[in-house]
Amino acid sequence: MSEAAVGILGILLFFALLFLRMPIAYAMALVGFLGFSWLVSATAAFRVVSMDIFSTFTNHSFSLIPMFVWMGFLAYHAGMGTRLYHFAYKLLGHLPGGLAIATQGTCALFGAICGSNTATAATIGSISLPEMNKYNYDPSLSTASVAAGGALGALIPPSVIFIVYGVAAGQSIEVLFLAGIIPGILVMSLYMITIYLLTLRRPSLGPAGPRSGWGERLQSLSGGVWEVLLIFALSVGGLFIGWFTPTEAGAVGATGVLLLTMATGKLKLNGLKQSLKDTTRTTAMIMLLVAGSIIFSRFMAVSKLPFELASWAASLELPPFAIMALILLIYLVLGFFIDALALILLTIPIFFPVAVDTLGYDPIWFGVIIVLVVAMGVITPPVGMNVYIIKGVSKDVPLEKIFSGIWPFLLALIVCLALLLSFPEITTFLPELYR
Amino acid sequence: MKKIGKAVAALTRAMDEIAGYFLVAAVFLIVANIVAGVVFNSYILGTYEYVGFLTAAVIGLSLGYCALQGGHIAVDFLVEKFPPRARLVLELITGLATLTFFAFSSWHIVLYGLDTFRTGEIAPTTTLPLYPFIFLVALGLLVLGVVILLRVGKLLRKAVER
């Protein structure tokens, strides 16, 4: 059997184990180990596993993950999301669908201090859904808008998914963070327009709330927005202007949120303890995924499958755009079944050489496109992670009802994807200014 | 069995709590290094090596508790459609496969740690020996293996009861 055939067999075995409910990290590590043993030797495979796991866990480039994760959980347990929502609600709540529109603004603001898609959806969902229920919003609109809004947490910096992509693909974290800003704002705007158009057609989907005066609006600004802007400016801003390395930016952000929320009495000792528990759990989950993917990528490298795939793609008489469309289609389909982070870790060693080295696409642009496509996977059936999280928050809303409201938001993401594909400058504009 | 389960839960919880303290230490160390640079124009030597080791400790110590809470992401929807007996058998097989893998991996990491102990391998800046941290990661994987073993034990008991 050829090395590439063993590679394909390994991928099939990985999917078989995945669908038998083996955790994705375990399946990647196990298949990577088995494949490497087959193609090289079991002794070498054990050596690779031991050294890879230890060097991944001590890798300085990954140290920033727990720091940015902690920053988000501190903000969550200090109730910063509630105050952000209060501000957005006072500003936009009077519009048709205004509460759902305000939810998107809150997701974007919270995304500026939280790097996770799912944490953003969970946090903002627990705050905004009770409000939308109070104003008789149709559950399909309210739940789907929060599930979709979670994507803003991944696109707007800081973003754990960009960190992982950056390390896996050898790209600068700060440039990726910069590249995500305009697409993040674009997705937020498209979501807002979608909600507005939906409620304009069917006002019963999202009845308008009471209008607030400018005095109230300005007052709500002091509740939490300045804190978020301050932390964002210090941490992510400090990273952009070169004061800090990415790890330092994470540590400064986490310390900033900690000091600010403790000094203002918003974070209690229990909240602090819980934030640490949530952070260690999330870090263990992410880092075992990363270690598993590194072992899997060793197997892919010795199978030479990515190189075979790259030379096959180069030999195709198709324009690069068509091959890119095919890659994105594969991501979209896989995204229906696999978690966003795991999907990126699994596929970067395979598709990155094709897209960047063979087809010549910009690696930063490719990263943003991939993050956007996997954001579709977290809201589509059957394993749309954000939908399940929102189901956990709104237990009385059937899963089908949430999925039924997802389609307009999915369409908004597709429109955004089409715009980013047609006008790469939307993504590359800020990074080019920075360079 | 229940007593063992409770003991493992208590152990993983305690390890997870220590992991939290290590995380706080890593964050504060970086901030202290920045402050030292700005105020005294001198840096804490080896900050990044310390942070790397602290991060490894955070991850190693929290792997077991994460698994105990079902924190490692898995795809549920297909297996749930299988008949209960088939599901049990398949989960038992995958559980045993992962248990074997993590048990062997943990053992090989111990061997790797012993190697670095014998050769006296140290971190270049801090000159800290590598082996205690390697053993800590091995311990984390071992505890993860124990959590998987408990799950396999539960599945076996279910299979026997049927």
XYZ file of C-alpha atoms in Angstrom, chain B residues 16-130:
115
model
C -7.580 21.348 38.641
C -7.544 23.835 41.508
C -3.734 23.762 41.606
C -3.779 24.286 37.811
C -5.774 27.495 38.435
C -3.071 28.799 40.804
C -0.373 28.028 38.232
C -2.340 29.997 35.642
C -2.560 33.017 37.952
C 1.196 32.706 38.596
C 1.933 32.655 34.838
C -0.233 35.728 34.184
C 1.250 37.702 37.086
C 4.793 36.713 36.143
C 4.346 38.162 32.653
C 2.824 41.360 34.007
C 5.628 41.634 36.615
C 8.147 41.237 33.792
C 6.507 44.083 31.827
C 6.398 46.320 34.918
C 10.050 45.495 35.724
C 10.976 46.457 32.170
C 9.094 49.754 32.258
C 9.989 50.829 35.813
C 13.489 49.405 36.349
C 14.500 48.890 32.738
C 15.459 45.301 33.600
C 13.612 42.083 32.898
C 13.000 38.889 34.872
C 15.425 36.425 33.319
C 13.759 33.384 31.744
C 10.174 34.658 32.050
C 9.102 32.823 28.913
C 10.618 29.537 30.023
C 8.879 29.803 33.392
C 5.596 30.650 31.642
C 6.015 27.667 29.293
C 6.550 25.321 32.259
C 3.663 26.849 34.203
C 1.387 26.448 31.150
C 2.432 22.795 30.810
C 1.547 22.335 34.501
C -1.831 24.057 33.975
C -2.680 21.739 31.084
C -1.312 18.539 32.639
C -3.120 19.103 35.926
C -6.469 19.958 34.337
C -6.725 17.172 31.713
C -8.391 14.692 34.089
C -11.025 17.034 35.501
C -11.886 18.235 31.993
C -12.447 14.602 30.918
C -14.462 13.872 34.066
C -16.796 16.733 33.192
C -17.103 15.544 29.594
C -15.206 18.635 28.434
C -13.313 16.993 25.553
C -15.477 17.585 22.468
C -17.076 14.545 20.835
C -19.669 14.036 18.081
C -22.811 12.477 19.581
C -25.493 12.543 16.974
C -24.701 9.346 15.008
C -24.012 6.991 17.907
C -27.300 8.009 19.527
C -29.141 6.507 16.561
C -27.615 3.033 17.176
C -29.502 0.373 19.175
C -28.402 0.471 22.858
C -26.557 -2.878 22.745
C -24.524 -1.947 19.637
C -23.803 1.463 21.157
C -22.503 -0.130 24.332
C -20.197 -2.515 22.459
C -18.839 0.253 20.200
C -18.259 2.629 23.100
C -16.507 -0.140 25.010
C -14.158 -0.783 22.079
C -13.304 2.902 21.567
C -12.955 3.363 25.349
C -10.484 0.463 25.605
C -8.543 1.764 22.566
C -8.114 5.252 24.096
C -7.323 3.795 27.506
C -4.532 1.654 26.020
C -3.218 4.601 24.017
C -3.082 7.018 26.949
C -1.634 4.398 29.310
C 1.214 3.675 26.859
C 1.680 7.382 26.050
C 1.894 8.243 29.737
C 4.480 5.475 30.257
C 6.544 6.656 27.287
C 6.476 10.233 28.573
C 7.823 8.887 31.884
C 10.594 7.153 29.917
C 11.279 10.419 28.089
C 11.450 12.192 31.478
C 13.876 9.560 32.794
C 16.009 10.089 29.699
C 16.240 13.836 30.309
C 16.982 13.113 34.015
C 19.875 10.805 33.059
C 21.296 13.190 30.472
C 20.784 16.174 32.792
C 18.826 18.148 30.182
C 17.997 21.659 31.396
C 16.184 24.729 30.070
C 18.737 27.080 28.414
C 17.986 30.314 30.332
C 16.533 29.307 33.678
C 18.692 26.129 33.869
C 15.690 24.373 35.393
C 15.721 20.592 34.851
C 13.058 19.465 32.376
